[in-house]
mmCIF file of C-alpha atoms in Angstrom:
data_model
loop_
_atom_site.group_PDB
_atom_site.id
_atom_site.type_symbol
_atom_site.label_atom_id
_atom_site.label_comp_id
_atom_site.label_asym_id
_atom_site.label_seq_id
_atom_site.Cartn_x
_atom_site.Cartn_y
_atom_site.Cartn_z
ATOM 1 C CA UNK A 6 -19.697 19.958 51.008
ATOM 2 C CA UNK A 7 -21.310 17.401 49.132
ATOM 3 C CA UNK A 8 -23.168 19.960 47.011
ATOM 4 C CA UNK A 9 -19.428 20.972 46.116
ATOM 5 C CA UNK A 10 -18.574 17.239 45.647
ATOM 6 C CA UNK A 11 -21.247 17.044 43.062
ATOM 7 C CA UNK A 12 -20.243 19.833 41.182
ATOM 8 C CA UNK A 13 -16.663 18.816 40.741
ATOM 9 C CA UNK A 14 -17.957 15.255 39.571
ATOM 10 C CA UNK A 15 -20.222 16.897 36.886
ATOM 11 C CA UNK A 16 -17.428 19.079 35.579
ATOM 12 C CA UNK A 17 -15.602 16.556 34.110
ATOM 13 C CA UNK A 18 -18.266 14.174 32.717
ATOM 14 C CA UNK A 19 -19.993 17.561 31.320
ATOM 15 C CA UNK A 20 -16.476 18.429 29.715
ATOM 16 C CA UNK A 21 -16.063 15.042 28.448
ATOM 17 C CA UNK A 22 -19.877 15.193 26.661
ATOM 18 C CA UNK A 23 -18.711 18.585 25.242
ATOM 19 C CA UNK A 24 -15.908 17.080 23.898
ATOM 20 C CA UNK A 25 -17.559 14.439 22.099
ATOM 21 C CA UNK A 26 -20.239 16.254 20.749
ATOM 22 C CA UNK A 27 -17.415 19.093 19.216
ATOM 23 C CA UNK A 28 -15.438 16.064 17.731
ATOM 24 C CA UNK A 29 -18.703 14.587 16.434
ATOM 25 C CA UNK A 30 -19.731 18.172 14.735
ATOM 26 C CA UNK A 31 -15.922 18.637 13.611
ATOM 27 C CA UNK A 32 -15.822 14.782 11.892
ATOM 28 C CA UNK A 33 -19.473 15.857 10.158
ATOM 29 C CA UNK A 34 -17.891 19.146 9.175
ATOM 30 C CA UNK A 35 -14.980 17.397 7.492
ATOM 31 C CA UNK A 36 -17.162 14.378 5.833
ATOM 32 C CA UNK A 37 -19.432 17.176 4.188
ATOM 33 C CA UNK A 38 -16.078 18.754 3.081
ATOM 34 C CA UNK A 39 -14.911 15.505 1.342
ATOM 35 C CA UNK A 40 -18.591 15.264 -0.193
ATOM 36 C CA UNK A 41 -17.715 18.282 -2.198
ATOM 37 C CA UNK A 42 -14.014 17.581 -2.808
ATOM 38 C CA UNK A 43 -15.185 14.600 -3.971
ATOM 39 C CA UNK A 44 -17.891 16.311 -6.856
ATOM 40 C CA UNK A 45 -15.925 18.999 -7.647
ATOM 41 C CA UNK A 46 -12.523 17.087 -8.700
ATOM 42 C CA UNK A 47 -15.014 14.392 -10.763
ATOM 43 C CA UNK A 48 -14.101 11.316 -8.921
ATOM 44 C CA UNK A 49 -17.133 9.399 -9.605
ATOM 45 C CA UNK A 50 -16.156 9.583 -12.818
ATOM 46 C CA UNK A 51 -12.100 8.869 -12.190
ATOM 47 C CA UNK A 52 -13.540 5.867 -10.563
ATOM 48 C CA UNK A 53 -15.590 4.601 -13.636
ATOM 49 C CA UNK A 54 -12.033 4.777 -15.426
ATOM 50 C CA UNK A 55 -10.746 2.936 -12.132
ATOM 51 C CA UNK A 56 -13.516 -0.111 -12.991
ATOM 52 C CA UNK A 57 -12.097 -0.852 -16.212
ATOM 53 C CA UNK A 58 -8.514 -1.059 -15.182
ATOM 54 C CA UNK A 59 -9.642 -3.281 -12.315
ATOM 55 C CA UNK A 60 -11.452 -5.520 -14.362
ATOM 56 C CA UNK A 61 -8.534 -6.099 -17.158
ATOM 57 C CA UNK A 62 -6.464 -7.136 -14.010
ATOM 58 C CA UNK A 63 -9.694 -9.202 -12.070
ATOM 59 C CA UNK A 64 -9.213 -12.143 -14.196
ATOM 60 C CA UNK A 65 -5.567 -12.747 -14.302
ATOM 61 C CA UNK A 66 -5.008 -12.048 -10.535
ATOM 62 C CA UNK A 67 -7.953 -14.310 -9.769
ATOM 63 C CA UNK A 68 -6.171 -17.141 -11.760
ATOM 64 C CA UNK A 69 -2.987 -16.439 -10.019
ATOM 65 C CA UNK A 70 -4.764 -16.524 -6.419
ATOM 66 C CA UNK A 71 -6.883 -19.713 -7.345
ATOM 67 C CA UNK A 72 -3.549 -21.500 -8.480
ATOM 68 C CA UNK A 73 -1.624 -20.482 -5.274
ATOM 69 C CA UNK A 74 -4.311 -21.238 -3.335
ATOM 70 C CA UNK A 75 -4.534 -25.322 -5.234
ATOM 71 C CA UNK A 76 -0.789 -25.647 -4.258
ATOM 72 C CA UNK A 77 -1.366 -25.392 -0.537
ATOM 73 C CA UNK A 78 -4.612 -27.793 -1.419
ATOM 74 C CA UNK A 79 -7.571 -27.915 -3.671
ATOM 75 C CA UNK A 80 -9.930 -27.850 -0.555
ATOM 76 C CA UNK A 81 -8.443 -24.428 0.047
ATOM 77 C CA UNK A 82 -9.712 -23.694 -3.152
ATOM 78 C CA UNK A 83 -13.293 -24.951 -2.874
ATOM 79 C CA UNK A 84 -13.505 -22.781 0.107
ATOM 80 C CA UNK A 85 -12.537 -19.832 -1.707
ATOM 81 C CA UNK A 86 -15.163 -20.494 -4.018
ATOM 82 C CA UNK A 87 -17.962 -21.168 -1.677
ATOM 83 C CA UNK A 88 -16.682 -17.805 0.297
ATOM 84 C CA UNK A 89 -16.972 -15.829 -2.598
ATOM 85 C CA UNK A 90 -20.090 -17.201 -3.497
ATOM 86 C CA UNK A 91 -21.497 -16.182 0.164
ATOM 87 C CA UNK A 92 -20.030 -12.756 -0.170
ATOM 88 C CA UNK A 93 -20.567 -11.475 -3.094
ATOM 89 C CA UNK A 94 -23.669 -9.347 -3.672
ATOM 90 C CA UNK A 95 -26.765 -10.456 -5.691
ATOM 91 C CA UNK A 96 -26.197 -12.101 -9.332
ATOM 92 C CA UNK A 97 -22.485 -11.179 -9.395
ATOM 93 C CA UNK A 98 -22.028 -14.438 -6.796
ATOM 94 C CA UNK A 99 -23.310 -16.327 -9.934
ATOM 95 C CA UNK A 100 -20.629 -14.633 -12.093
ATOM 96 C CA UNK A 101 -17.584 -15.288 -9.931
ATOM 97 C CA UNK A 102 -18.640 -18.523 -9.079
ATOM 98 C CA UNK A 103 -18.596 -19.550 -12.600
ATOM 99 C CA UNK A 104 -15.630 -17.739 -12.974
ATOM 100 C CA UNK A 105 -13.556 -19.264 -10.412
ATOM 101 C CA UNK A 106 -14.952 -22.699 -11.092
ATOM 102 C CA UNK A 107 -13.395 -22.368 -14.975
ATOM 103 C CA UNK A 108 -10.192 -21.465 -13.329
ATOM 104 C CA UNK A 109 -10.058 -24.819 -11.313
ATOM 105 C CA UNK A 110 -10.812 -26.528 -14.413
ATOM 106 C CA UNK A 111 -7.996 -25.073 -16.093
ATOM 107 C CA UNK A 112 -6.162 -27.896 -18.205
ATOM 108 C CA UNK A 113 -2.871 -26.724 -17.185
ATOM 109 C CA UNK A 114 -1.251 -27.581 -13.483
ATOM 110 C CA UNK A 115 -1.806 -25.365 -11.063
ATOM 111 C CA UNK A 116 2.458 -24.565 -10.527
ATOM 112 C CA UNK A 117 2.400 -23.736 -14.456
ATOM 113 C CA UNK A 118 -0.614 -21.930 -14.901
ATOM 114 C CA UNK A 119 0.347 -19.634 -11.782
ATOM 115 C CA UNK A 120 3.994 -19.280 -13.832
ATOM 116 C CA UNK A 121 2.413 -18.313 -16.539
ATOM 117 C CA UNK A 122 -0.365 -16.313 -15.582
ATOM 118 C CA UNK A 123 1.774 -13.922 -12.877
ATOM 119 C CA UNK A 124 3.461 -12.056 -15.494
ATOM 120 C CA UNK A 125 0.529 -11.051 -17.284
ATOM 121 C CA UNK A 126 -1.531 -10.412 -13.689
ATOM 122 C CA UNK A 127 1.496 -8.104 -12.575
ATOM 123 C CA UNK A 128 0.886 -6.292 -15.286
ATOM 124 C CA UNK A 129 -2.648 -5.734 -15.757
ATOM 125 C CA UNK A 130 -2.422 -4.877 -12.311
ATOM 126 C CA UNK A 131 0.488 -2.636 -12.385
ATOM 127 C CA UNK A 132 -1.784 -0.683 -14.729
ATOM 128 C CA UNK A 133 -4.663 -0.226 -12.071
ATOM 129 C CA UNK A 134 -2.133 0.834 -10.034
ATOM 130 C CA UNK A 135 -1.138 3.583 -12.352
ATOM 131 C CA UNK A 136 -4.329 4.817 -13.018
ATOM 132 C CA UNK A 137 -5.343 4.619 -9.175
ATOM 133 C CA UNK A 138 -2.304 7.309 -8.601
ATOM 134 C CA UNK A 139 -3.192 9.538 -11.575
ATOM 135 C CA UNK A 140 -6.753 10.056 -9.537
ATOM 136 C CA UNK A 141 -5.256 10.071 -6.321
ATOM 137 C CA UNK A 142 -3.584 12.678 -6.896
ATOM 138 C CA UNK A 143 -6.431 14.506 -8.409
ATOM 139 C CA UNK A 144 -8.434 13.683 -5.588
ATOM 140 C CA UNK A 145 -5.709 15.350 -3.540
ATOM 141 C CA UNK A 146 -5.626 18.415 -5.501
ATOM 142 C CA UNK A 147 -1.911 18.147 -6.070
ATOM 143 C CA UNK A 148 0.372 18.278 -8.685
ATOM 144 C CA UNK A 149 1.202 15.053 -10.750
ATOM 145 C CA UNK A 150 5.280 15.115 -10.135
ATOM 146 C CA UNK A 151 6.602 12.538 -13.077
ATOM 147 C CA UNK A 152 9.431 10.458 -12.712
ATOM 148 C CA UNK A 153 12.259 9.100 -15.051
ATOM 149 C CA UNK A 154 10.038 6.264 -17.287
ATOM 150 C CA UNK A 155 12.256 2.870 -16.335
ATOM 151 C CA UNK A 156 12.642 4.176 -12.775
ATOM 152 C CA UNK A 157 8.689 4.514 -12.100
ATOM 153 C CA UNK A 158 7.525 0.860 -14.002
ATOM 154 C CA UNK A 159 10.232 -0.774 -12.218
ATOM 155 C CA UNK A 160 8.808 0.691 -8.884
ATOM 156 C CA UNK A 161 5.157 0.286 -10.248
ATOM 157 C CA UNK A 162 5.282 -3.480 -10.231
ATOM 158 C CA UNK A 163 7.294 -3.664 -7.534
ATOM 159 C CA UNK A 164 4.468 -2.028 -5.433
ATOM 160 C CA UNK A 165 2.221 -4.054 -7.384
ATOM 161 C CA UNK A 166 3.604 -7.651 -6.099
ATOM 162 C CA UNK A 167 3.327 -6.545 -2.375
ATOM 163 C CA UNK A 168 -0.433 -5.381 -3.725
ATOM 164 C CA UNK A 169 -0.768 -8.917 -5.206
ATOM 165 C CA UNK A 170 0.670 -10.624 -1.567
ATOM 166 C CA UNK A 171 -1.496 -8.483 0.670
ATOM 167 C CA UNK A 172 -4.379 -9.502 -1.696
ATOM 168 C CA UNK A 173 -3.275 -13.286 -1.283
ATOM 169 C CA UNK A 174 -3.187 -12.843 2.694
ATOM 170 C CA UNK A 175 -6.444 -11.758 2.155
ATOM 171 C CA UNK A 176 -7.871 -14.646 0.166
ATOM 172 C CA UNK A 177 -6.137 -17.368 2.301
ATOM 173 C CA UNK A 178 -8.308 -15.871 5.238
ATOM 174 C CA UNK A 179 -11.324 -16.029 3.540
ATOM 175 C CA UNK A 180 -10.827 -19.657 2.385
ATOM 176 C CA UNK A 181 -9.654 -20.670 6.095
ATOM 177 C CA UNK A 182 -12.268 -22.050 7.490
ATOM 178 C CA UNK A 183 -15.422 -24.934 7.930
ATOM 179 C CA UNK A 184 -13.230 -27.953 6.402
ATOM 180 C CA UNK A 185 -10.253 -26.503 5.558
ATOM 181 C CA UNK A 186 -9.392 -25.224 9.234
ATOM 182 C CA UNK A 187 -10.418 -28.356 10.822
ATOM 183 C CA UNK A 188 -8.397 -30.414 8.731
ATOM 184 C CA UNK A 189 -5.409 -27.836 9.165
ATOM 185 C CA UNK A 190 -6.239 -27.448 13.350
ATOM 186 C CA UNK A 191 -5.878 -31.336 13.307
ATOM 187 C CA UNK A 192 -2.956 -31.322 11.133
ATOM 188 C CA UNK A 193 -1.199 -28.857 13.830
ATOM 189 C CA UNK A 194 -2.959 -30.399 16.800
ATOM 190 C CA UNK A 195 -5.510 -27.383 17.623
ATOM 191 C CA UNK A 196 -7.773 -28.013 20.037
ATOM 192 C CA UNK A 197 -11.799 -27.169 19.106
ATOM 193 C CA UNK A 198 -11.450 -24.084 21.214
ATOM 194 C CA UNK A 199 -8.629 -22.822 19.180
ATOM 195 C CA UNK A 200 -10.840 -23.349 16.462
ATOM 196 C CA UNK A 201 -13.589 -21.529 18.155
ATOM 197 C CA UNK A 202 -11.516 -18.631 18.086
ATOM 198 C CA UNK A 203 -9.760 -18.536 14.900
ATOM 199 C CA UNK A 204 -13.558 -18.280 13.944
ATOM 200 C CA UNK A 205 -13.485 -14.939 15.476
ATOM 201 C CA UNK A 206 -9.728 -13.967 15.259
ATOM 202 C CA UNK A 207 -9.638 -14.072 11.176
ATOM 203 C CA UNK A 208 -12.273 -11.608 10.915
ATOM 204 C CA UNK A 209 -10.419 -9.070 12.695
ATOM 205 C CA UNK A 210 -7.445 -10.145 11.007
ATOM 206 C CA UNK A 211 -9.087 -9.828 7.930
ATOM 207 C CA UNK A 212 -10.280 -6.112 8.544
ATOM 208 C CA UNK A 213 -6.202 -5.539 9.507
ATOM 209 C CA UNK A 214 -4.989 -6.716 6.350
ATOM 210 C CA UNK A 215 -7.893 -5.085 4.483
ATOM 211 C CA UNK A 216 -6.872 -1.613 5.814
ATOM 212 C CA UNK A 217 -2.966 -2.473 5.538
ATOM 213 C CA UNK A 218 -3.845 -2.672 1.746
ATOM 214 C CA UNK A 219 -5.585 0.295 1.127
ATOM 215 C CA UNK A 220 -2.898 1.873 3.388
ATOM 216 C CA UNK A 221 -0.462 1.015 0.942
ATOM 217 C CA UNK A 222 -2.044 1.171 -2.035
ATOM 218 C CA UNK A 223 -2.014 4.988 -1.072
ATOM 219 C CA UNK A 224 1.424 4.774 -0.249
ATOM 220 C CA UNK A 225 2.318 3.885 -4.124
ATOM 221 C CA UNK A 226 0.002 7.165 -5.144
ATOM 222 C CA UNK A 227 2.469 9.073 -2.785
ATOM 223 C CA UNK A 228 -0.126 11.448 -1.691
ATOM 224 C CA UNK A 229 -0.879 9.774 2.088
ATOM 225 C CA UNK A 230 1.434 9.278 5.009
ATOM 226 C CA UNK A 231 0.416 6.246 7.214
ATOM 227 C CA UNK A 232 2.392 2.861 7.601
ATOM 228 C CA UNK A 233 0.953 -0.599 7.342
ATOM 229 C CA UNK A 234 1.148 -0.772 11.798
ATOM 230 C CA UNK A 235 -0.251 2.932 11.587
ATOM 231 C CA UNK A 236 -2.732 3.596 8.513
ATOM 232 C CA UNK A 237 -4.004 6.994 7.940
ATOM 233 C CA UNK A 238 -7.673 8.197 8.526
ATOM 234 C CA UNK A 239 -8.256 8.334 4.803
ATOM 235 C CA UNK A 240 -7.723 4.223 4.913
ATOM 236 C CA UNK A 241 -9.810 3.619 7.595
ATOM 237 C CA UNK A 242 -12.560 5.802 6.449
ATOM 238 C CA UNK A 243 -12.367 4.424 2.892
ATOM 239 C CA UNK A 244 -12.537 0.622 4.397
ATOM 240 C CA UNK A 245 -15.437 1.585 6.396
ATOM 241 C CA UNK A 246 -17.436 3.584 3.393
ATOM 242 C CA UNK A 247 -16.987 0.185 1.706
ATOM 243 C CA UNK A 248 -18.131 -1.664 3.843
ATOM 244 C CA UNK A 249 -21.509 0.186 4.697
ATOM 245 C CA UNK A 250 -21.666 0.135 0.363
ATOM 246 C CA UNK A 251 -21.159 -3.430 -0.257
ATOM 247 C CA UNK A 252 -23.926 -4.022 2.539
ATOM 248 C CA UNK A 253 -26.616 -1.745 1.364
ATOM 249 C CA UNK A 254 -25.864 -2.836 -2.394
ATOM 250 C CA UNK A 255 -25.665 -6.401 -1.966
ATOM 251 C CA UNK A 256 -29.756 -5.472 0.211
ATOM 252 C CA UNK A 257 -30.436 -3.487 -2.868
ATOM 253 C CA UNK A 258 -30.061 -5.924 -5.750
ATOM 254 C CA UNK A 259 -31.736 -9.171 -3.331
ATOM 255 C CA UNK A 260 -34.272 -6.882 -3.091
ATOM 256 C CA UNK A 261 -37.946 -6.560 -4.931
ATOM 257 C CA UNK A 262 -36.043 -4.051 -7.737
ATOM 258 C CA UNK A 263 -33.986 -7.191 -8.822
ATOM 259 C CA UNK A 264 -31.624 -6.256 -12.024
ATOM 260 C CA UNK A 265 -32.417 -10.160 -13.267
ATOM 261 C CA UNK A 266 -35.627 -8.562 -14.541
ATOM 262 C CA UNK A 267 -33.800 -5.230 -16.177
ATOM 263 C CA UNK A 268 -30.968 -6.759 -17.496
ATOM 264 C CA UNK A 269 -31.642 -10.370 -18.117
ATOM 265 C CA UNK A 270 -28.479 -12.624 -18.196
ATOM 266 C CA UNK A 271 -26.104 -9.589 -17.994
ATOM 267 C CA UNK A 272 -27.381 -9.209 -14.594
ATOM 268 C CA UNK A 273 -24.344 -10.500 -12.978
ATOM 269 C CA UNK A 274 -22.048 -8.772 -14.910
ATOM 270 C CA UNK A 275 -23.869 -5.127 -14.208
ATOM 271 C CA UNK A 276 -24.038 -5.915 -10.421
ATOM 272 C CA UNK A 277 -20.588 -6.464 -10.481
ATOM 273 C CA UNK A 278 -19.691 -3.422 -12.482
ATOM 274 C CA UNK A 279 -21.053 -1.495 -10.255
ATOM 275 C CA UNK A 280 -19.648 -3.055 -6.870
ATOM 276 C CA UNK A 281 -16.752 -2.224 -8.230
ATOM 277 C CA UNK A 282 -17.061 0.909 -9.383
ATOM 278 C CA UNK A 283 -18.832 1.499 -5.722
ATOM 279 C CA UNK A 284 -15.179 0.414 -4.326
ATOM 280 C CA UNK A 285 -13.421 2.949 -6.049
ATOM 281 C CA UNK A 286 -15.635 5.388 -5.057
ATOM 282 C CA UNK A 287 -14.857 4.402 -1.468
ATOM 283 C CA UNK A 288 -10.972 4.144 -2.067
ATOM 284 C CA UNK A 289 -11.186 7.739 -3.972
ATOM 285 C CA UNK A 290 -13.161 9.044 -0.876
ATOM 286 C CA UNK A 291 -11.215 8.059 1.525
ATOM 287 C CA UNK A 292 -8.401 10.239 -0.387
ATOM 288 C CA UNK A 293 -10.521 13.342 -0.542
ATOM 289 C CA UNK A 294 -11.424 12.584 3.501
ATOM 290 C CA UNK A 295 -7.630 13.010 3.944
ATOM 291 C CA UNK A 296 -7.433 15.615 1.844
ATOM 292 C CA UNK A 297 -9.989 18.290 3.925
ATOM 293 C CA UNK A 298 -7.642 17.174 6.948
ATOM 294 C CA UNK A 299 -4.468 19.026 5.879
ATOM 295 C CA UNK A 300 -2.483 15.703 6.263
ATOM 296 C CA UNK A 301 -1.046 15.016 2.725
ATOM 297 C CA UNK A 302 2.732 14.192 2.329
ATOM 298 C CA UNK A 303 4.033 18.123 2.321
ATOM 299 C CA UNK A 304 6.479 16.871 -0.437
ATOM 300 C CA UNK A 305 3.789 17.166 -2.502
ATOM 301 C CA UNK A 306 1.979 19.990 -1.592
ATOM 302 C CA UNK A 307 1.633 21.886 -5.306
ATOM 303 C CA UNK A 308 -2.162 22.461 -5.992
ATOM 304 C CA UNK A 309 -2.952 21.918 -9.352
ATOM 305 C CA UNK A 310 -4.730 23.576 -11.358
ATOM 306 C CA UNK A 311 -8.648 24.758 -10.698
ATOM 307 C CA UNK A 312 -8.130 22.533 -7.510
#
């Protein structure tokens, strides 16, 4: 009897290990498929192109997020600044910090400047966004359907100005914290355990809104299903490829093979180039991940050609 006991126990756990080690080989399978998606359709070099779009539009956006950011105070600001300067990898901290700090200084108020400068950061942007759907969809192996010319920039920077708010979300919960959420938890009468845990809460928070904008920034390629409350596997995989990149690049350039000694006072700009270039290559994979799966919008299932 209990010989029989033990033997039903140990089915289930022995399923259950089966299970995991099938989805583990399955998840492996489909990673080395993206791998070769991903050399095969040239993305490393669709993300290159992707790095010069996104730095036309990394200036003006910055000046529109910095001048939203002064309205609700300049505190908020300064934290943005020193967050930035935490986060960023190697010599590119020194390069956005001296970037953002010649945005404060701007002459002109912060309401005008971010008047001014939203036009031209919708644009710019718009244009990454064009050029991100152009290699989604070759990283998807499907055909690039057009649409009438007025009908797709109108939508274009529509899309873009939900891009530019999620990106804003994002920025406020990097700059809310140390000073500025103290002075904001007293403002609304927050206790210091509320405090404690909005320490914690915003990072998760921040992951949610990080993957809610990749999730629709694959939405405006139209080659991924997924909602902002449900992203796709391609999102989550392409969040968490950046992740692990930003961390091993940003050990790579403190490390002894420092690019201050290659490239001299370019350093931070290089470092930064490639970051970049490193988060294409993330968003791009996490396309290609989807694409192995079988789960791309069926409305635009064409292959293109020597897919």
């Amino acid at each position: 009897m209990n010989g029989a006991r033990r033997r039903v126990v140990a089915v289930p756990h022995a399923a259950v290990a089966a299970a995991k080690r099938a989805a583990a080989r399955a998840a492996a399978t489909r990673a080395g498929r993206a791998v070769v998606v991903f050399q095969e359709r040239q993305l490393p070099d669709a993300a290159a192109a992707l790095t010069y779009y996104a730095m036309l539009a990394l200036v003006p956006g910055l000046l529109v997020v910095v001048s939203a950011l002064s309205l609700v105070g300049e505190a908020t600001a300064e934290q943005l600044v020193a967050r930035v300067r935490e986060l960023a990898p190697g010599p590119a901290a020194d390069l956005l910090d001296r970037t953002l700090g010649d945005l404060r200084s701007a002459p002109v108020g912060a309401g005008i400047t971010a008047a001014v400068a939203v036009g031209a950061a919708v644009w710019s942007a718009s244009s990454y966004v064009e050029a991100f759907r152009r290699a989604a969809t070759r990283a998807a192996g499907l055909a690039d359907g057009g649409e009438p010319v007025l009908r797709a920039a109108v939508a274009r920077l529509l899309r873009t100005l939900v891009l530019a708010l999620l990106l804003a979300l994002a920025a406020l919960l990097v700059a809310l914290t140390g000073d500025v959420a103290r002075a904001l938890g007293r403002l609304l009468g927050a206790s210091d355990a509320v405090l404690t845990a909005w320490s914690f809460a915003r990072w998760a928070l921040l992951a949610a809104v990080t993957v809610a904008t990749v999730t629709y920034l694959y939405g405006t390629a139209g080659v991924l299903g997924g909602s902002l409350l449900r992203p796709s596997r391609g999102a989550l995989v392409a969040v968490a490829v950046w992740l692990a990149a930003s961390v091993a690049f940003s050990l790579y350039v403190s490390g002894p093979a420092s690019y201050g000694r290659t490239y001299g006072a370019l350093a931070g700009i290089v470092v930064f180039l490639v970051w970049l270039w490193l988060s294409n290559v993330a968003l791009l994979f996490g396309v290609a991940y989807e694409a192995t799966g079988g789960t791309l919008r069926a409305a635009r299932q064409r292959p293109t050609a020597g897919a």
